[in-house]
Amino acid sequence: QLVRIGALGSLSRNLQAKFIAPLLDRDDVQFSVTVGDSKRLTKLLREHSLDVVLTTFQATEEDSSELYTHLLAQSSLCLVAAKTFKTNRKASVEVILSASRCFLPSSSLESRSDFDHYIESHAIALQVAGELDDVALLRILARTGKGVVVIPRLAVATEIEIGSLVVLHEFKSVKQSFYAITR
């Protein structure tokens, strides 16, 4: 049996690994993973070339008659930095963000608008050094120690666990949802 999985290019590799983990123990199942943008993956799903699409967005209203959205996980956004990054870790998030170069997820991450609202409502001055739509690259930038990174906690869970990244702040009210879309 073959399970054909589509994954949004900017999707957390940790989430993808968790999704395929049960398949690794099965000798009777093979899987393939196709990475792409949401339009291409949705088209392949509709054409029966994929069985499931892993994404950060729900199926659109026009697709909802033939596609189903399943919530897989939610992860709060957090502010992380390399263990070696020099900052006052006891300072408020406002102070850390206004004093540090910051790398942000682009608007391709569904939770970005909630994060922007949080920043505006708390009148935080950001020093944005870059905006990226690739969570894996955000994780790499965090490890460089060249600034702080806003990223879903799930995407950096391993780095936090082993201590290479530290959480400077968790935006508990700003959650990123991860979905599986099927026919």
Backbone as ProteinMPNN parsed JSONL, in Angstrom:
{"seq_chain_A": "QLVRIGALGSLSRNLQAKFIAPLLDRDDVQFSVTVGDSKRLTKLLREHSLDVVLTTFQATEEDSSELYTHLLAQSSLCLVAAKTFKTNRKASVEVILSASRCFLPSSSLESRSDFDHYIESHAIALQVAGELDDVALLRILARTGKGVVVIPRLAVATEIEIGSLVVLHEFKSVKQSFYAITR", "coords_chain_A": {"N_chain_A": [[0.857, -1.176, 0.0], [0.544, 2.209, -0.823], [1.068, 5.405, 0.497], [0.484, 8.609, -0.372], [1.835, 11.627, 0.252], [1.479, 15.088, 0.504], [3.32, 18.013, 1.223], [3.402, 21.229, 2.491], [5.849, 23.527, 1.473], [6.968, 25.242, 3.39], [6.423, 24.056, 5.759], [6.887, 22.768, 9.061], [9.528, 20.526, 9.573], [9.655, 18.853, 11.732], [6.951, 18.359, 12.297], [6.223, 16.971, 9.978], [7.834, 14.705, 10.267], [6.716, 13.6, 12.6], [4.217, 12.952, 11.612], [4.731, 10.949, 9.702], [5.917, 9.022, 11.262], [4.38, 6.769, 12.389], [4.161, 5.221, 10.092], [6.661, 4.218, 9.633], [7.054, 1.927, 11.083], [5.701, -0.005, 9.781], [5.707, -2.677, 7.608], [4.11, -3.175, 5.469], [3.426, -0.848, 4.233], [4.257, 1.77, 2.078], [5.546, 5.073, 1.529], [5.322, 8.298, -0.017], [6.624, 11.59, -0.261], [5.715, 14.694, -1.354], [6.8, 17.898, -1.888], [5.635, 21.232, -1.941], [3.843, 24.202, -3.086], [0.717, 25.507, -1.765], [-1.34, 25.714, -3.74], [-0.5, 24.023, -5.845], [-0.289, 21.56, -4.487], [-2.932, 21.185, -3.592], [-4.219, 20.934, -6.035], [-3.041, 18.535, -6.975], [-4.059, 16.823, -5.024], [-6.821, 16.963, -5.54], [-6.787, 15.791, -8.051], [-6.33, 13.181, -7.416], [-3.699, 12.395, -7.145], [-2.376, 12.676, -4.827], [-2.826, 11.58, -1.444], [-3.125, 12.897, 0.948], [-2.634, 16.19, 2.253], [-0.318, 18.04, 4.026], [-0.391, 20.945, 5.892], [-0.435, 24.507, 6.781], [-2.73, 25.842, 6.506], [-6.315, 25.884, 6.323], [-8.589, 24.094, 4.145], [-9.877, 25.923, 1.392], [-12.971, 27.813, 1.128], [-14.197, 27.343, -1.34], [-13.129, 24.884, -1.953], [-14.128, 23.3, 0.032], [-16.326, 21.649, -0.382], [-15.441, 19.302, -1.527], [-13.099, 18.69, -0.221], [-11.627, 17.91, 2.932], [-10.728, 19.296, 6.047], [-8.491, 18.524, 8.599], [-7.581, 19.029, 11.879], [-4.34, 18.736, 13.039], [-2.391, 19.502, 14.925], [-1.582, 22.069, 17.325], [0.502, 24.822, 17.968], [2.122, 27.082, 20.05], [3.487, 30.284, 19.191], [6.875, 31.18, 19.651], [9.595, 33.073, 20.992], [12.823, 32.632, 20.186], [16.355, 32.012, 20.679], [19.827, 31.434, 19.973], [21.736, 29.56, 22.316], [24.077, 30.881, 22.842], [23.527, 33.507, 22.24], [23.708, 36.891, 23.054], [21.867, 38.437, 25.365], [19.688, 39.985, 27.737], [18.134, 37.672, 29.4], [16.191, 37.788, 31.276], [14.824, 40.048, 30.798], [11.925, 41.892, 29.647], [9.723, 40.834, 26.979], [9.223, 42.941, 25.279], [11.481, 44.603, 25.616], [13.549, 42.849, 24.811], [12.832, 42.364, 22.103], [12.937, 44.96, 21.023], [15.604, 45.536, 21.263], [17.029, 43.721, 19.775], [18.076, 42.139, 16.705], [15.644, 40.752, 14.624], [14.156, 37.847, 13.279], [11.462, 36.884, 11.35], [8.544, 34.813, 10.71], [7.067, 34.724, 7.463], [4.026, 36.06, 5.988], [2.97, 33.74, 5.07], [2.659, 31.957, 7.054], [0.004, 31.067, 8.962], [-0.466, 32.104, 11.531], [0.82, 34.527, 11.602], [-0.554, 36.98, 11.304], [-1.893, 37.155, 13.749], [0.3, 37.369, 15.434], [1.34, 39.836, 14.546], [-0.765, 41.481, 15.364], [-0.525, 41.183, 18.146], [1.976, 42.43, 18.555], [1.409, 45.066, 17.707], [-0.654, 45.761, 19.533], [0.729, 45.779, 21.916], [2.484, 47.75, 21.496], [5.162, 47.329, 20.539], [8.41, 47.894, 19.393], [9.9, 46.612, 16.657], [12.981, 45.274, 15.402], [13.256, 44.307, 12.543], [15.047, 41.961, 10.814], [14.746, 40.121, 8.852], [12.253, 38.342, 6.911], [10.837, 35.25, 6.502], [9.544, 32.493, 4.602], [10.098, 29.936, 5.161], [10.223, 27.585, 7.534], [12.217, 25.837, 8.346], [14.538, 27.196, 7.606], [14.299, 29.437, 9.261], [14.738, 28.182, 11.707], [17.422, 27.438, 11.4], [18.595, 29.988, 11.22], [18.09, 30.862, 13.814], [19.863, 29.291, 15.238], [22.306, 30.413, 14.521], [22.907, 32.585, 16.127], [22.746, 35.231, 15.469], [20.611, 36.837, 15.947], [17.204, 37.103, 17.193], [14.443, 34.809, 16.901], [11.145, 34.379, 15.762], [8.987, 31.752, 15.982], [7.05, 28.736, 15.481], [6.743, 26.725, 18.359], [6.773, 23.936, 18.115], [8.321, 23.563, 15.849], [10.922, 23.882, 16.681], [11.326, 22.17, 18.745], [13.108, 20.028, 19.249], [15.64, 21.305, 19.304], [15.267, 22.989, 21.485], [14.926, 21.107, 23.476], [17.465, 19.822, 23.538], [18.997, 21.938, 24.229], [20.317, 23.746, 22.528], [18.933, 25.896, 21.579], [17.24, 28.556, 23.226], [14.209, 29.441, 24.85], [13.007, 32.601, 24.846], [10.663, 33.933, 25.152], [7.253, 32.989, 25.267], [4.533, 33.234, 23.195], [1.703, 32.792, 24.274], [-0.933, 33.245, 23.571], [-0.901, 33.281, 20.864], [-1.268, 31.095, 18.441], [-0.158, 28.548, 16.208], [-1.706, 26.616, 13.826], [-1.755, 23.298, 12.539], [-2.558, 21.321, 9.775], [-4.167, 18.491, 8.169], [-5.216, 17.819, 4.967], [-7.72, 16.166, 3.229], [-9.401, 14.222, 0.644]], "CA_chain_A": [[0.0, 0.0, 0.0], [1.309, 3.45, -0.937], [0.44, 6.617, 1.003], [1.099, 9.748, -1.069], [1.699, 12.774, 1.145], [1.956, 16.389, 0.048], [3.672, 18.859, 2.369], [3.705, 22.623, 2.2], [7.295, 23.718, 1.539], [7.377, 25.966, 4.598], [5.945, 23.314, 6.926], [7.867, 22.239, 10.008], [9.995, 19.156, 9.324], [9.298, 18.079, 12.924], [5.573, 17.907, 12.131], [6.228, 15.945, 8.939], [8.42, 13.494, 10.853], [5.715, 13.024, 13.514], [3.124, 12.406, 10.809], [5.127, 9.692, 9.045], [6.486, 8.085, 12.247], [3.666, 5.482, 12.467], [4.367, 4.452, 8.861], [8.001, 3.645, 9.656], [6.99, 0.616, 11.73], [4.845, -0.897, 8.986], [6.343, -3.25, 6.418], [3.122, -3.274, 4.398], [3.099, 0.493, 3.741], [5.295, 2.659, 1.558], [5.021, 6.429, 1.428], [6.083, 9.293, -0.773], [6.351, 12.951, 0.179], [5.886, 15.715, -2.385], [6.825, 19.223, -1.273], [5.235, 22.258, -2.897], [2.992, 25.272, -2.568], [-0.634, 25.032, -1.486], [-2.14, 25.573, -4.967], [-0.06, 22.81, -6.556], [-0.626, 20.385, -3.697], [-4.392, 21.028, -3.618], [-4.532, 20.429, -7.38], [-2.656, 17.121, -6.994], [-5.007, 16.115, -4.161], [-8.079, 16.871, -6.292], [-6.559, 14.872, -9.18], [-6.066, 11.865, -6.829], [-2.267, 12.095, -7.197], [-1.974, 12.677, -3.424], [-3.863, 11.109, -0.522], [-3.245, 13.849, 2.05], [-1.747, 17.356, 2.192], [0.006, 18.629, 5.324], [-0.331, 22.384, 5.636], [-0.753, 25.416, 7.881], [-3.984, 26.508, 6.154], [-7.479, 25.041, 6.084], [-9.082, 24.104, 2.773], [-10.662, 27.129, 1.107], [-14.417, 27.6, 1.063], [-14.566, 26.752, -2.633], [-12.69, 23.487, -1.924], [-14.684, 22.59, 1.185], [-17.332, 20.658, -0.759], [-14.795, 18.031, -1.864], [-11.925, 18.479, 0.614], [-11.862, 17.992, 4.374], [-9.591, 19.768, 6.836], [-8.362, 17.854, 9.892], [-6.579, 19.659, 12.734], [-3.343, 17.776, 13.54], [-1.7, 20.011, 16.112], [-1.444, 23.514, 17.501], [1.75, 25.148, 18.652], [2.246, 28.518, 20.269], [4.702, 30.908, 18.678], [7.79, 31.569, 20.719], [10.775, 33.854, 20.639], [13.972, 31.803, 20.544], [17.687, 32.458, 20.28], [20.893, 30.486, 20.277], [22.196, 29.581, 23.699], [25.198, 31.825, 22.904], [23.088, 34.869, 21.921], [23.861, 37.781, 24.214], [20.725, 39.279, 25.699], [19.226, 39.817, 29.115], [17.033, 36.711, 29.29], [15.15, 38.123, 32.258], [14.15, 41.267, 30.331], [10.604, 41.678, 29.047], [9.736, 40.576, 25.537], [9.3, 44.246, 24.608], [12.881, 45.036, 25.654], [14.341, 41.939, 23.971], [12.522, 42.593, 20.682], [13.372, 46.29, 20.565], [17.066, 45.623, 21.335], [17.655, 42.623, 19.026], [17.667, 41.841, 15.326], [14.58, 39.754, 14.712], [13.757, 37.135, 12.066], [10.048, 36.549, 11.494], [7.905, 34.049, 9.639], [6.308, 35.592, 6.561], [2.575, 35.931, 6.108], [2.547, 32.394, 4.678], [2.308, 31.257, 8.292], [-1.332, 31.548, 9.318], [-0.45, 32.819, 12.808], [1.567, 35.784, 11.5], [-1.438, 38.136, 11.55], [-2.116, 37.212, 15.206], [1.544, 37.883, 16.009], [1.378, 41.271, 14.238], [-1.738, 42.133, 16.254], [0.094, 41.191, 19.474], [3.035, 43.444, 18.528], [0.752, 46.374, 17.648], [-1.404, 46.038, 20.756], [1.692, 46.006, 22.995], [3.345, 48.856, 21.026], [6.546, 46.856, 20.534], [9.197, 48.316, 18.238], [10.709, 45.494, 16.171], [14.107, 45.474, 14.502], [13.119, 43.169, 11.641], [16.205, 41.718, 9.96], [14.307, 39.298, 7.733], [10.992, 37.615, 6.972], [11.042, 34.044, 5.71], [8.41, 31.577, 4.578], [10.642, 28.603, 5.37], [10.416, 27.374, 8.966], [13.523, 25.185, 8.529], [15.558, 28.25, 7.529], [14.175, 30.208, 10.511], [15.397, 27.388, 12.746], [18.868, 27.56, 11.163], [18.97, 31.351, 11.606], [18.091, 30.938, 15.274], [21.086, 28.645, 15.737], [23.499, 31.205, 14.2], [23.185, 33.553, 17.179], [22.771, 36.575, 14.868], [19.379, 37.54, 16.277], [16.137, 36.302, 17.778], [13.551, 34.275, 15.872], [9.772, 34.046, 16.128], [8.774, 30.477, 15.293], [6.228, 27.81, 16.275], [7.541, 25.913, 19.293], [6.877, 22.598, 17.547], [9.377, 23.543, 14.826], [12.246, 23.906, 17.321], [11.216, 21.372, 19.973], [14.335, 19.254, 19.45], [16.708, 22.229, 19.677], [14.981, 23.441, 22.852], [15.162, 19.956, 24.353], [18.903, 19.561, 23.706], [19.601, 23.134, 24.802], [21.014, 24.625, 21.592], [18.109, 27.106, 21.518], [16.512, 28.878, 24.451], [12.966, 30.192, 24.665], [13.056, 33.879, 25.546], [9.274, 34.286, 25.451], [6.248, 32.208, 24.556], [3.317, 33.996, 22.922], [0.714, 31.746, 24.55], [-2.206, 33.545, 22.916], [-0.701, 33.218, 19.408], [-1.094, 29.673, 18.114], [-0.098, 28.104, 14.818], [-2.395, 25.348, 13.619], [-1.245, 22.447, 11.467], [-3.695, 20.577, 9.26], [-4.106, 17.502, 7.093], [-6.373, 17.983, 4.083], [-7.993, 14.948, 2.466], [-10.585, 14.277, -0.224]], "C_chain_A": [[0.895, 1.228, 0.0], [0.487, 4.614, -0.407], [1.194, 7.788, 0.392], [0.791, 11.019, -0.294], [2.234, 14.015, 0.448], [2.252, 17.239, 1.278], [4.016, 20.26, 1.88], [5.196, 22.85, 2.413], [7.775, 24.377, 2.815], [7.001, 25.233, 5.883], [7.094, 22.779, 7.773], [8.236, 20.799, 9.668], [9.685, 18.271, 10.533], [7.873, 17.536, 12.798], [5.513, 16.802, 11.08], [6.764, 14.623, 9.486], [7.44, 12.813, 11.801], [4.6, 12.344, 12.732], [3.506, 11.066, 10.193], [5.666, 8.644, 10.013], [5.716, 6.76, 12.338], [3.878, 4.603, 11.227], [5.709, 3.726, 8.867], [8.029, 2.239, 10.255], [6.184, -0.407, 10.933], [5.58, -1.367, 7.737], [5.401, -3.286, 5.227], [2.76, -1.919, 3.786], [4.366, 1.194, 3.256], [4.692, 4.049, 1.527], [5.923, 7.256, 0.529], [5.682, 10.655, -0.238], [6.691, 13.895, -0.963], [5.787, 17.063, -1.711], [6.445, 20.249, -2.336], [4.425, 23.353, -2.238], [1.551, 24.772, -2.486], [-1.478, 24.844, -2.745], [-1.8, 24.282, -5.695], [-0.485, 21.555, -5.799], [-2.132, 20.122, -3.684], [-4.839, 20.464, -4.963], [-4.203, 18.933, -7.47], [-3.6, 16.27, -6.134], [-6.331, 15.91, -4.886], [-7.978, 15.872, -7.444], [-6.269, 13.442, -8.717], [-4.606, 11.439, -6.98], [-1.656, 12.118, -5.801], [-3.145, 12.171, -2.59], [-4.138, 12.107, 0.588], [-2.259, 14.99, 1.815], [-1.573, 17.894, 3.606], [0.276, 20.108, 5.113], [-0.592, 23.193, 6.907], [-2.059, 26.171, 7.618], [-5.098, 25.483, 5.988], [-7.836, 25.084, 4.602], [-9.939, 25.346, 2.57], [-12.148, 26.787, 1.035], [-14.821, 26.927, -0.234], [-14.157, 25.278, -2.709], [-13.429, 22.649, -0.892], [-15.757, 21.567, 0.814], [-16.701, 19.305, -1.084], [-13.569, 17.709, -1.001], [-12.265, 18.686, 2.082], [-10.584, 18.42, 5.08], [-9.629, 19.105, 8.206], [-7.266, 18.562, 10.683], [-5.651, 18.584, 13.285], [-2.734, 18.221, 14.858], [-1.799, 21.523, 16.148], [-0.182, 23.747, 18.307], [1.804, 26.656, 18.846], [3.523, 29.025, 19.604], [5.584, 31.243, 19.866], [8.954, 32.356, 20.133], [11.97, 33.046, 21.129], [15.267, 32.457, 20.074], [18.674, 31.341, 20.599], [21.3, 30.643, 21.731], [23.29, 30.63, 23.89], [24.793, 33.275, 22.648], [23.115, 35.731, 23.182], [22.644, 38.699, 24.338], [20.388, 39.035, 27.169], [17.981, 38.944, 29.075], [15.914, 36.981, 30.276], [14.375, 39.377, 31.853], [12.791, 40.9, 29.734], [10.748, 41.434, 27.55], [9.838, 41.885, 24.751], [10.743, 44.731, 24.525], [13.74, 44.169, 24.738], [14.099, 42.221, 22.498], [13.011, 43.949, 20.188], [14.892, 46.419, 20.548], [17.775, 44.598, 20.446], [17.178, 42.592, 17.584], [16.693, 40.671, 15.4], [14.27, 39.174, 13.333], [12.351, 36.596, 12.291], [9.578, 35.605, 10.406], [7.139, 35.019, 8.747], [4.813, 35.343, 6.748], [2.08, 34.574, 5.624], [2.241, 31.529, 5.892], [1.019, 31.889, 8.81], [-1.331, 32.411, 10.587], [0.246, 34.176, 12.735], [0.674, 36.988, 11.774], [-1.744, 38.273, 13.037], [-0.874, 37.754, 15.913], [1.632, 39.392, 15.774], [0.412, 42.048, 15.136], [-1.174, 42.235, 17.672], [1.134, 42.314, 19.55], [2.424, 44.849, 18.545], [0.055, 46.711, 18.964], [-0.497, 46.276, 21.962], [2.704, 47.103, 22.64], [4.837, 48.496, 21.092], [7.225, 47.305, 19.248], [10.119, 47.166, 17.84], [11.884, 45.984, 15.335], [14.127, 44.278, 13.55], [14.333, 43.09, 10.723], [15.817, 40.888, 8.749], [12.981, 38.639, 8.005], [11.114, 36.448, 6.008], [9.803, 33.175, 5.719], [8.854, 30.129, 4.769], [11.0, 28.419, 6.845], [11.773, 26.728, 9.235], [14.649, 26.219, 8.495], [15.496, 29.158, 8.76], [14.9, 29.493, 11.65], [16.92, 27.493, 12.624], [19.358, 28.946, 11.572], [19.013, 31.505, 13.122], [19.392, 30.368, 15.832], [22.349, 29.452, 15.458], [23.881, 32.181, 15.298], [23.236, 34.985, 16.673], [21.511, 37.378, 15.143], [18.399, 36.593, 16.935], [15.169, 35.902, 16.675], [12.186, 33.985, 16.481], [9.385, 32.827, 15.299], [7.822, 29.613, 16.122], [7.125, 26.901, 17.127], [7.773, 24.499, 18.752], [8.048, 22.487, 16.564], [10.781, 23.489, 15.426], [12.274, 23.071, 18.602], [12.5, 20.595, 20.266], [15.47, 20.141, 19.925], [16.525, 22.761, 21.095], [15.321, 22.322, 23.836], [16.658, 19.701, 24.592], [19.67, 20.788, 24.202], [20.367, 24.022, 23.838], [20.248, 25.929, 21.355], [17.413, 27.294, 22.856], [15.266, 29.682, 24.098], [13.071, 31.45, 25.506], [11.661, 34.347, 25.946], [8.365, 33.357, 24.658], [4.995, 33.057, 24.428], [2.144, 33.021, 23.054], [-0.625, 31.99, 23.853], [-2.1, 33.486, 21.391], [-0.336, 31.779, 19.052], [-1.014, 29.475, 16.604], [-0.773, 26.749, 14.741], [-1.782, 24.616, 12.441], [-2.361, 21.492, 11.079], [-3.282, 19.482, 8.279], [-5.379, 17.713, 6.265], [-6.507, 16.701, 3.258], [-9.202, 15.169, 1.564], [-11.784, 13.741, 0.524]], "O_chain_A": [[1.883, 1.286, 0.731], [-0.662, 4.797, -0.809], [2.396, 7.944, 0.609], [-0.363, 11.436, -0.194], [3.32, 13.989, -0.132], [1.514, 17.188, 2.262], [4.823, 20.437, 0.968], [5.751, 22.414, 3.422], [8.881, 24.096, 3.276], [7.239, 25.742, 6.978], [8.138, 22.389, 7.252], [7.359, 19.953, 9.496], [9.475, 17.068, 10.378], [7.615, 16.386, 13.152], [4.822, 15.802, 11.275], [6.218, 13.556, 9.204], [7.339, 11.586, 11.81], [4.098, 11.294, 13.133], [2.691, 10.144, 10.164], [5.854, 7.491, 9.626], [6.35, 5.705, 12.361], [3.782, 3.379, 11.31], [5.87, 2.721, 8.175], [8.931, 1.455, 9.961], [6.01, -1.544, 11.37], [6.018, -0.561, 6.917], [5.85, -3.415, 4.088], [1.888, -1.843, 2.921], [5.395, 1.205, 3.931], [3.471, 4.199, 1.502], [7.104, 6.962, 0.343], [4.544, 10.857, 0.186], [7.811, 13.895, -1.474], [4.8, 17.348, -1.033], [6.875, 20.154, -3.486], [4.326, 23.433, -1.014], [1.209, 23.742, -3.066], [-2.262, 23.897, -2.813], [-2.688, 23.539, -6.112], [-0.982, 20.601, -6.398], [-2.562, 18.971, -3.757], [-5.731, 19.617, -5.023], [-5.005, 18.154, -7.986], [-3.9, 15.129, -6.482], [-6.899, 14.818, -4.855], [-8.949, 15.192, -7.775], [-5.989, 12.577, -9.546], [-4.307, 10.245, -6.948], [-0.541, 11.635, -5.607], [-4.305, 12.313, -2.975], [-5.249, 12.165, 1.114], [-1.184, 14.786, 1.25], [-2.552, 18.171, 4.3], [1.076, 20.483, 4.256], [-0.922, 22.644, 7.958], [-2.451, 27.033, 8.404], [-4.855, 24.353, 5.564], [-7.432, 26.002, 3.887], [-10.649, 25.77, 3.482], [-12.527, 25.624, 0.899], [-15.682, 26.046, -0.242], [-14.768, 24.506, -3.448], [-13.368, 21.42, -0.932], [-16.069, 20.695, 1.626], [-17.351, 18.27, -0.934], [-13.059, 16.589, -1.041], [-13.088, 19.533, 2.427], [-9.493, 17.958, 4.747], [-10.654, 19.117, 8.888], [-6.138, 18.681, 10.204], [-6.104, 17.632, 13.92], [-2.58, 17.428, 15.787], [-2.066, 22.17, 15.136], [0.158, 22.976, 19.205], [1.558, 27.417, 17.91], [4.506, 28.295, 19.473], [5.094, 31.552, 20.952], [9.239, 32.295, 18.937], [12.119, 32.803, 22.326], [15.272, 33.325, 19.202], [18.391, 30.435, 21.384], [21.215, 31.732, 22.3], [23.419, 31.205, 24.971], [25.609, 34.181, 22.814], [22.609, 35.339, 24.233], [22.432, 39.603, 23.53], [20.757, 38.015, 27.752], [16.894, 39.423, 28.753], [14.81, 36.458, 30.126], [13.382, 39.729, 32.491], [12.547, 39.751, 29.366], [11.759, 41.781, 26.94], [10.462, 41.933, 23.69], [11.178, 45.215, 23.48], [14.562, 44.684, 23.98], [15.049, 42.31, 21.721], [13.454, 44.067, 19.046], [15.424, 47.313, 19.89], [19.003, 44.604, 20.369], [16.045, 42.961, 17.274], [16.904, 39.719, 16.152], [14.138, 39.905, 12.351], [12.081, 35.935, 13.294], [10.135, 35.587, 9.309], [6.619, 36.026, 9.227], [4.402, 34.519, 7.564], [0.893, 34.277, 5.749], [1.623, 30.473, 5.759], [0.958, 33.093, 9.06], [-2.119, 33.351, 10.693], [0.258, 34.907, 13.725], [1.117, 37.936, 12.423], [-1.847, 39.392, 13.54], [-0.986, 38.51, 16.877], [1.96, 40.145, 16.691], [0.734, 43.137, 15.61], [-1.332, 43.265, 18.327], [1.157, 43.067, 20.524], [2.864, 45.715, 19.301], [0.168, 47.836, 19.452], [-0.915, 46.911, 22.931], [3.653, 47.353, 23.383], [5.654, 49.248, 21.623], [6.692, 47.123, 18.153], [11.014, 46.792, 18.598], [11.781, 46.996, 14.641], [14.916, 43.35, 13.727], [14.617, 44.013, 9.96], [16.492, 40.946, 7.721], [12.61, 38.4, 9.154], [11.452, 36.63, 4.839], [9.086, 33.118, 6.718], [8.069, 29.204, 4.56], [11.954, 29.017, 7.342], [12.414, 27.034, 10.241], [15.603, 26.126, 9.266], [16.534, 29.6, 9.25], [15.587, 30.123, 12.455], [17.621, 27.62, 13.628], [20.41, 29.074, 12.197], [19.877, 32.203, 13.652], [19.951, 30.904, 16.788], [23.376, 29.208, 16.092], [25.044, 32.571, 15.403], [23.724, 35.868, 17.378], [21.359, 38.485, 14.628], [18.714, 35.433, 17.203], [15.081, 36.566, 15.642], [12.082, 33.42, 17.57], [9.446, 32.857, 14.07], [7.79, 29.743, 17.346], [8.135, 26.382, 16.652], [8.855, 23.938, 18.921], [8.685, 21.439, 16.465], [11.728, 23.092, 14.747], [13.152, 23.254, 19.445], [12.927, 20.518, 21.418], [16.192, 19.776, 20.853], [17.498, 22.963, 21.821], [15.921, 22.557, 24.884], [17.068, 19.399, 25.714], [20.846, 20.692, 24.553], [21.015, 24.972, 24.276], [20.838, 26.942, 20.979], [17.047, 26.33, 23.529], [15.27, 30.492, 23.171], [13.207, 31.382, 26.728], [11.489, 35.056, 26.937], [8.67, 32.987, 23.524], [4.458, 33.542, 25.424], [1.655, 32.491, 22.056], [-1.365, 31.046, 23.579], [-3.108, 33.627, 20.699], [0.77, 31.316, 19.332], [-1.704, 30.14, 15.832], [-0.447, 25.84, 15.505], [-1.345, 25.231, 11.469], [-3.03, 20.922, 11.94], [-2.22, 19.533, 7.658], [-6.48, 17.777, 6.81], [-5.539, 16.219, 2.669], [-9.926, 16.155, 1.694], [-12.885, 13.698, -0.025]]}, "name": "protein", "num_of_chains": 1, "seq": "QLVRIGALGSLSRNLQAKFIAPLLDRDDVQFSVTVGDSKRLTKLLREHSLDVVLTTFQATEEDSSELYTHLLAQSSLCLVAAKTFKTNRKASVEVILSASRCFLPSSSLESRSDFDHYIESHAIALQVAGELDDVALLRILARTGKGVVVIPRLAVATEIEIGSLVVLHEFKSVKQSFYAITR"}
